Amino acid sequence: SQQGEEDPQALSIQEGENATMNCSYKTSINNLQWYRQNSGRGLVHLILIRSNEREKHSGRLRVTLDTSKKSSSLLITASRAADTASYFCATDPWGHYKLSFGAGTTVTVRA
Amino acid sequence: NAGVTQTPKFQVLKTGQSMTLQCAQDMNHNSMYWYRQDPGMGLRLIYYSASEGTTDKGEVPNGYNVSRLNKREFSLRLESAAPSQTSVYFCASSEFPDGYTFGSGTRLTVV
């Protein structure tokens, strides 16, 4: 069974708006990662946040982690058409650095 | 750098046929993985290899076998394909604690 679940399943926003998606997970983690997948392509690593970190930034991406609630959020600011993609959170529930991925949030950015 | 290369990109098999999906990485990573992606289910781990010469089962190993031929190459074999194995297959590699690098995928249809 999957460790992480993203919410919402789908999100449609206007270019320039912010997009926020959430991830909840079940077991304790060492780190949580976010990936992007453009249609028909492989996943691309975006950002990794460790369990002792609460917030991390990378360009227009902001990730938060609340280990007490077993949840994380990914914020994309000032969205662009190129941000249209599916976004997945991933954790390592089995050890040995084997990632478990959620079902993803599909983000559509309208021009 | 090519990253992770998967072949073939597309394949149609008849039920009962066998085939091998090839994966090679040029980043000198120790760990390699095979995932399958089905609509609405995210990615599920089939097999992984923590280092050259070792392999282990993931969440959904039934119907598959793997070979870690050397540090660069990790192949996935379907001995007797079934329609339930229709999916998109992704190979990935990593070096802890960095994120995974994914290939572009193999779209497999079993009829």
Short mmCIF file of N, CA and C in Angstrom, two decimals, chain A:
data_model
loop_
_atom_site.label_atom_id
_atom_site.label_comp_id
_atom_site.label_asym_id
_atom_site.label_seq_id
_atom_site.Cartn_x
_atom_site.Cartn_y
_atom_site.Cartn_z
N SER A 1 0.85 -1.18 0.00
CA SER A 1 0.00 0.00 0.00
C SER A 1 0.89 1.24 0.00
N GLN A 2 0.34 2.33 -0.53
CA GLN A 2 1.13 3.54 -0.65
C GLN A 2 1.23 4.25 0.69
N GLN A 3 2.39 4.82 0.93
CA GLN A 3 2.65 5.52 2.16
C GLN A 3 2.05 6.91 2.13
N GLY A 4 2.17 7.59 0.98
CA GLY A 4 1.74 8.98 0.90
C GLY A 4 0.49 9.14 0.07
N GLU A 5 -0.29 10.14 0.45
CA GLU A 5 -1.48 10.48 -0.33
C GLU A 5 -1.50 11.98 -0.54
N GLU A 6 -1.63 12.38 -1.81
CA GLU A 6 -1.67 13.80 -2.12
C GLU A 6 -3.11 14.30 -2.17
N ASP A 7 -3.26 15.55 -1.89
CA ASP A 7 -4.57 16.18 -1.91
C ASP A 7 -4.38 17.64 -2.35
N PRO A 8 -5.16 18.15 -3.31
CA PRO A 8 -6.24 17.45 -4.02
C PRO A 8 -5.70 16.53 -5.11
N GLN A 9 -6.57 15.77 -5.72
CA GLN A 9 -6.16 14.92 -6.85
C GLN A 9 -5.86 15.78 -8.06
N ALA A 10 -6.60 16.87 -8.22
CA ALA A 10 -6.41 17.74 -9.37
C ALA A 10 -6.63 19.19 -8.96
N LEU A 11 -5.94 20.07 -9.67
CA LEU A 11 -5.95 21.48 -9.33
C LEU A 11 -5.82 22.28 -10.62
N SER A 12 -6.68 23.27 -10.83
CA SER A 12 -6.60 24.12 -12.01
C SER A 12 -6.50 25.58 -11.57
N ILE A 13 -5.48 26.27 -12.03
CA ILE A 13 -5.27 27.66 -11.60
C ILE A 13 -4.91 28.52 -12.81
N GLN A 14 -5.00 29.82 -12.61
CA GLN A 14 -4.64 30.79 -13.63
C GLN A 14 -3.14 31.07 -13.51
N GLU A 15 -2.53 31.32 -14.64
CA GLU A 15 -1.11 31.69 -14.65
C GLU A 15 -0.89 32.88 -13.71
N GLY A 16 0.16 32.80 -12.93
CA GLY A 16 0.46 33.86 -11.97
C GLY A 16 -0.05 33.58 -10.57
N GLU A 17 -1.03 32.69 -10.44
CA GLU A 17 -1.55 32.32 -9.12
C GLU A 17 -0.60 31.33 -8.45
N ASN A 18 -0.83 31.13 -7.16
CA ASN A 18 -0.08 30.12 -6.41
C ASN A 18 -0.83 28.80 -6.41
N ALA A 19 -0.08 27.71 -6.37
CA ALA A 19 -0.67 26.37 -6.29
C ALA A 19 -0.17 25.69 -5.03
N THR A 20 -1.09 25.15 -4.26
CA THR A 20 -0.72 24.44 -3.03
C THR A 20 -1.28 23.03 -3.06
N MET A 21 -0.45 22.08 -2.74
CA MET A 21 -0.90 20.70 -2.65
C MET A 21 -0.32 20.08 -1.39
N ASN A 22 -1.03 19.10 -0.87
CA ASN A 22 -0.66 18.51 0.40
C ASN A 22 -0.37 17.02 0.27
N CYS A 23 0.41 16.53 1.21
CA CYS A 23 0.76 15.11 1.24
C CYS A 23 0.64 14.63 2.68
N SER A 24 -0.09 13.55 2.88
CA SER A 24 -0.14 12.94 4.21
C SER A 24 0.49 11.56 4.11
N TYR A 25 1.17 11.15 5.16
CA TYR A 25 1.84 9.85 5.15
C TYR A 25 1.56 9.12 6.46
N LYS A 26 1.96 7.83 6.50
CA LYS A 26 1.47 7.00 7.60
C LYS A 26 2.51 6.69 8.67
N THR A 27 3.74 6.46 8.27
CA THR A 27 4.75 6.05 9.25
C THR A 27 5.83 7.11 9.39
N SER A 28 6.68 6.94 10.38
CA SER A 28 7.75 7.92 10.59
C SER A 28 8.72 7.89 9.41
N ILE A 29 9.35 9.01 9.17
CA ILE A 29 10.19 9.16 7.98
C ILE A 29 11.54 9.76 8.33
N ASN A 30 12.52 9.55 7.48
CA ASN A 30 13.80 10.26 7.57
C ASN A 30 13.76 11.53 6.74
N ASN A 31 13.07 11.44 5.60
CA ASN A 31 12.92 12.62 4.76
C ASN A 31 11.70 12.44 3.88
N LEU A 32 11.27 13.51 3.28
CA LEU A 32 10.15 13.49 2.34
C LEU A 32 10.59 14.24 1.10
N GLN A 33 10.23 13.70 -0.06
CA GLN A 33 10.67 14.30 -1.31
C GLN A 33 9.47 14.63 -2.19
N TRP A 34 9.62 15.62 -3.04
CA TRP A 34 8.61 15.96 -4.02
C TRP A 34 9.21 15.82 -5.42
N TYR A 35 8.38 15.26 -6.33
CA TYR A 35 8.78 15.05 -7.71
C TYR A 35 7.72 15.64 -8.64
N ARG A 36 8.15 16.00 -9.84
CA ARG A 36 7.25 16.48 -10.88
C ARG A 36 7.30 15.51 -12.07
N GLN A 37 6.15 15.30 -12.71
CA GLN A 37 6.10 14.47 -13.91
C GLN A 37 5.30 15.19 -14.97
N ASN A 38 5.97 15.56 -16.04
CA ASN A 38 5.28 16.11 -17.19
C ASN A 38 4.68 14.96 -17.98
N SER A 39 3.63 15.25 -18.73
CA SER A 39 2.89 14.23 -19.45
C SER A 39 3.81 13.39 -20.33
N GLY A 40 3.76 12.07 -20.15
CA GLY A 40 4.53 11.17 -20.98
C GLY A 40 6.01 11.10 -20.66
N ARG A 41 6.40 11.68 -19.55
CA ARG A 41 7.83 11.70 -19.19
C ARG A 41 8.07 11.01 -17.85
N GLY A 42 9.35 10.87 -17.52
CA GLY A 42 9.70 10.33 -16.21
C GLY A 42 9.59 11.39 -15.13
N LEU A 43 9.72 10.96 -13.88
CA LEU A 43 9.64 11.89 -12.75
C LEU A 43 10.96 12.63 -12.60
N VAL A 44 10.84 13.87 -12.16
CA VAL A 44 12.01 14.72 -11.92
C VAL A 44 12.01 15.15 -10.46
N HIS A 45 13.13 14.95 -9.79
CA HIS A 45 13.25 15.32 -8.38
C HIS A 45 13.23 16.84 -8.23
N LEU A 46 12.37 17.33 -7.32
CA LEU A 46 12.27 18.77 -7.08
C LEU A 46 12.99 19.20 -5.81
N ILE A 47 12.65 18.53 -4.71
CA ILE A 47 13.15 19.02 -3.43
C ILE A 47 13.04 17.91 -2.38
N LEU A 48 13.96 17.90 -1.45
CA LEU A 48 13.98 16.95 -0.35
C LEU A 48 14.00 17.73 0.95
N ILE A 49 13.15 17.33 1.89
CA ILE A 49 13.12 17.97 3.20
C ILE A 49 13.34 16.88 4.24
N ARG A 50 14.25 17.12 5.15
CA ARG A 50 14.57 16.12 6.17
C ARG A 50 13.60 16.22 7.34
N SER A 51 13.54 15.18 8.12
CA SER A 51 12.55 15.12 9.20
C SER A 51 12.79 16.17 10.27
N ASN A 52 14.01 16.69 10.38
CA ASN A 52 14.29 17.73 11.38
C ASN A 52 14.15 19.14 10.81
N GLU A 53 13.69 19.24 9.58
CA GLU A 53 13.46 20.55 8.95
C GLU A 53 11.96 20.83 8.90
N ARG A 54 11.59 22.09 8.99
CA ARG A 54 10.16 22.45 8.97
C ARG A 54 9.78 23.12 7.66
N GLU A 55 10.75 23.76 7.02
CA GLU A 55 10.44 24.47 5.79
C GLU A 55 11.69 24.51 4.93
N LYS A 56 11.47 24.47 3.61
CA LYS A 56 12.59 24.54 2.68
C LYS A 56 12.14 25.23 1.41
N HIS A 57 13.04 26.01 0.83
CA HIS A 57 12.72 26.75 -0.39
C HIS A 57 13.68 26.34 -1.50
N SER A 58 13.15 26.37 -2.73
CA SER A 58 13.99 26.18 -3.91
C SER A 58 13.34 26.94 -5.04
N GLY A 59 13.89 28.09 -5.38
CA GLY A 59 13.29 28.93 -6.42
C GLY A 59 11.87 29.32 -6.06
N ARG A 60 10.90 28.97 -6.90
CA ARG A 60 9.49 29.29 -6.63
C ARG A 60 8.79 28.19 -5.83
N LEU A 61 9.52 27.23 -5.35
CA LEU A 61 8.94 26.14 -4.57
C LEU A 61 9.19 26.37 -3.08
N ARG A 62 8.14 26.10 -2.31
CA ARG A 62 8.27 26.14 -0.85
C ARG A 62 7.64 24.86 -0.31
N VAL A 63 8.39 24.12 0.47
CA VAL A 63 7.90 22.88 1.07
C VAL A 63 7.90 23.03 2.58
N THR A 64 6.82 22.56 3.19
CA THR A 64 6.76 22.51 4.65
C THR A 64 6.57 21.07 5.08
N LEU A 65 6.99 20.79 6.28
CA LEU A 65 6.86 19.44 6.84
C LEU A 65 6.42 19.55 8.29
N ASP A 66 5.36 18.85 8.63
CA ASP A 66 4.87 18.78 10.01
C ASP A 66 4.87 17.31 10.41
N THR A 67 5.90 16.87 11.09
CA THR A 67 6.01 15.45 11.44
C THR A 67 4.99 15.04 12.50
N SER A 68 4.52 16.00 13.31
CA SER A 68 3.51 15.65 14.31
C SER A 68 2.18 15.30 13.66
N LYS A 69 1.91 15.92 12.52
CA LYS A 69 0.68 15.64 11.78
C LYS A 69 0.92 14.69 10.61
N LYS A 70 2.17 14.30 10.43
CA LYS A 70 2.54 13.43 9.31
C LYS A 70 2.01 14.02 8.00
N SER A 71 2.39 15.25 7.75
CA SER A 71 1.93 15.90 6.53
C SER A 71 2.97 16.88 6.01
N SER A 72 2.87 17.13 4.70
CA SER A 72 3.76 18.07 4.03
C SER A 72 2.94 18.85 3.01
N SER A 73 3.40 20.03 2.68
CA SER A 73 2.75 20.79 1.62
C SER A 73 3.80 21.32 0.65
N LEU A 74 3.40 21.42 -0.61
CA LEU A 74 4.23 22.00 -1.66
C LEU A 74 3.50 23.21 -2.21
N LEU A 75 4.14 24.35 -2.17
CA LEU A 75 3.59 25.59 -2.72
C LEU A 75 4.42 26.00 -3.92
N ILE A 76 3.75 26.24 -5.03
CA ILE A 76 4.40 26.78 -6.22
C ILE A 76 3.90 28.21 -6.36
N THR A 77 4.78 29.17 -6.27
CA THR A 77 4.36 30.56 -6.38
C THR A 77 4.45 31.06 -7.82
N ALA A 78 3.61 32.05 -8.13
CA ALA A 78 3.63 32.69 -9.44
C ALA A 78 3.68 31.67 -10.57
N SER A 79 2.68 30.80 -10.62
CA SER A 79 2.72 29.66 -11.54
C SER A 79 2.80 30.09 -13.00
N ARG A 80 3.39 29.20 -13.78
CA ARG A 80 3.57 29.39 -15.21
C ARG A 80 2.96 28.22 -15.94
N ALA A 81 2.70 28.37 -17.23
CA ALA A 81 2.16 27.27 -18.02
C ALA A 81 3.06 26.04 -17.95
N ALA A 82 4.36 26.26 -17.86
CA ALA A 82 5.32 25.15 -17.80
C ALA A 82 5.22 24.36 -16.50
N ASP A 83 4.50 24.88 -15.50
CA ASP A 83 4.31 24.14 -14.25
C ASP A 83 3.21 23.10 -14.37
N THR A 84 2.49 23.10 -15.49
CA THR A 84 1.47 22.08 -15.71
C THR A 84 2.12 20.70 -15.70
N ALA A 85 1.71 19.87 -14.74
CA ALA A 85 2.35 18.56 -14.54
C ALA A 85 1.63 17.85 -13.39
N SER A 86 2.05 16.64 -13.13
CA SER A 86 1.62 15.93 -11.92
C SER A 86 2.74 16.00 -10.90
N TYR A 87 2.35 16.16 -9.65
CA TYR A 87 3.32 16.32 -8.56
C TYR A 87 3.11 15.19 -7.56
N PHE A 88 4.21 14.56 -7.17
CA PHE A 88 4.16 13.40 -6.28
C PHE A 88 5.02 13.65 -5.05
N CYS A 89 4.51 13.21 -3.91
CA CYS A 89 5.36 13.16 -2.73
C CYS A 89 5.86 11.73 -2.57
N ALA A 90 7.00 11.59 -1.93
CA ALA A 90 7.60 10.27 -1.75
C ALA A 90 8.28 10.20 -0.40
N THR A 91 8.11 9.07 0.27
CA THR A 91 8.76 8.84 1.55
C THR A 91 9.45 7.47 1.50
N ASP A 92 10.17 7.18 2.57
CA ASP A 92 10.96 5.96 2.64
C ASP A 92 10.50 5.11 3.82
N PRO A 93 9.34 4.43 3.68
CA PRO A 93 8.78 3.71 4.84
C PRO A 93 9.44 2.36 5.11
N TRP A 94 10.18 1.83 4.12
CA TRP A 94 10.70 0.47 4.26
C TRP A 94 12.18 0.43 4.61
N GLY A 95 12.82 1.58 4.69
CA GLY A 95 14.25 1.61 4.92
C GLY A 95 15.00 1.28 3.63
N HIS A 96 16.31 1.26 3.71
CA HIS A 96 17.17 0.96 2.57
C HIS A 96 16.91 1.90 1.39
N TYR A 97 16.39 3.07 1.70
CA TYR A 97 16.15 4.11 0.70
C TYR A 97 15.32 3.62 -0.48
N LYS A 98 14.22 2.96 -0.19
CA LYS A 98 13.24 2.57 -1.22
C LYS A 98 12.04 3.50 -1.05
N LEU A 99 11.81 4.33 -2.07
CA LEU A 99 10.76 5.32 -1.95
C LEU A 99 9.38 4.77 -2.30
N SER A 100 8.40 5.23 -1.52
CA SER A 100 7.00 4.96 -1.79
C SER A 100 6.37 6.26 -2.26
N PHE A 101 5.66 6.22 -3.39
CA PHE A 101 5.08 7.42 -3.99
C PHE A 101 3.56 7.43 -3.80
N GLY A 102 3.01 8.63 -3.63
CA GLY A 102 1.57 8.78 -3.63
C GLY A 102 1.04 8.77 -5.05
N ALA A 103 -0.28 8.93 -5.18
CA ALA A 103 -0.92 8.88 -6.49
C ALA A 103 -0.81 10.20 -7.25
N GLY A 104 -0.40 11.27 -6.57
CA GLY A 104 -0.09 12.51 -7.25
C GLY A 104 -1.22 13.51 -7.31
N THR A 105 -0.84 14.76 -7.50
CA THR A 105 -1.77 15.86 -7.77
C THR A 105 -1.50 16.37 -9.17
N THR A 106 -2.54 16.43 -9.99
CA THR A 106 -2.39 16.94 -11.36
C THR A 106 -2.70 18.42 -11.35
N VAL A 107 -1.73 19.23 -11.73
CA VAL A 107 -1.87 20.68 -11.75
C VAL A 107 -1.96 21.17 -13.18
N THR A 108 -2.99 21.94 -13.47
CA THR A 108 -3.14 22.56 -14.79
C THR A 108 -3.08 24.07 -14.60
N VAL A 109 -2.16 24.72 -15.30
CA VAL A 109 -2.02 26.17 -15.23
C VAL A 109 -2.57 26.76 -16.52
N ARG A 110 -3.62 27.55 -16.41
CA ARG A 110 -4.29 28.13 -17.57
C ARG A 110 -3.66 29.47 -17.91
N ALA A 111 -3.45 29.68 -19.20
CA ALA A 111 -2.83 30.94 -19.64
C ALA A 111 -3.81 32.11 -19.57
#
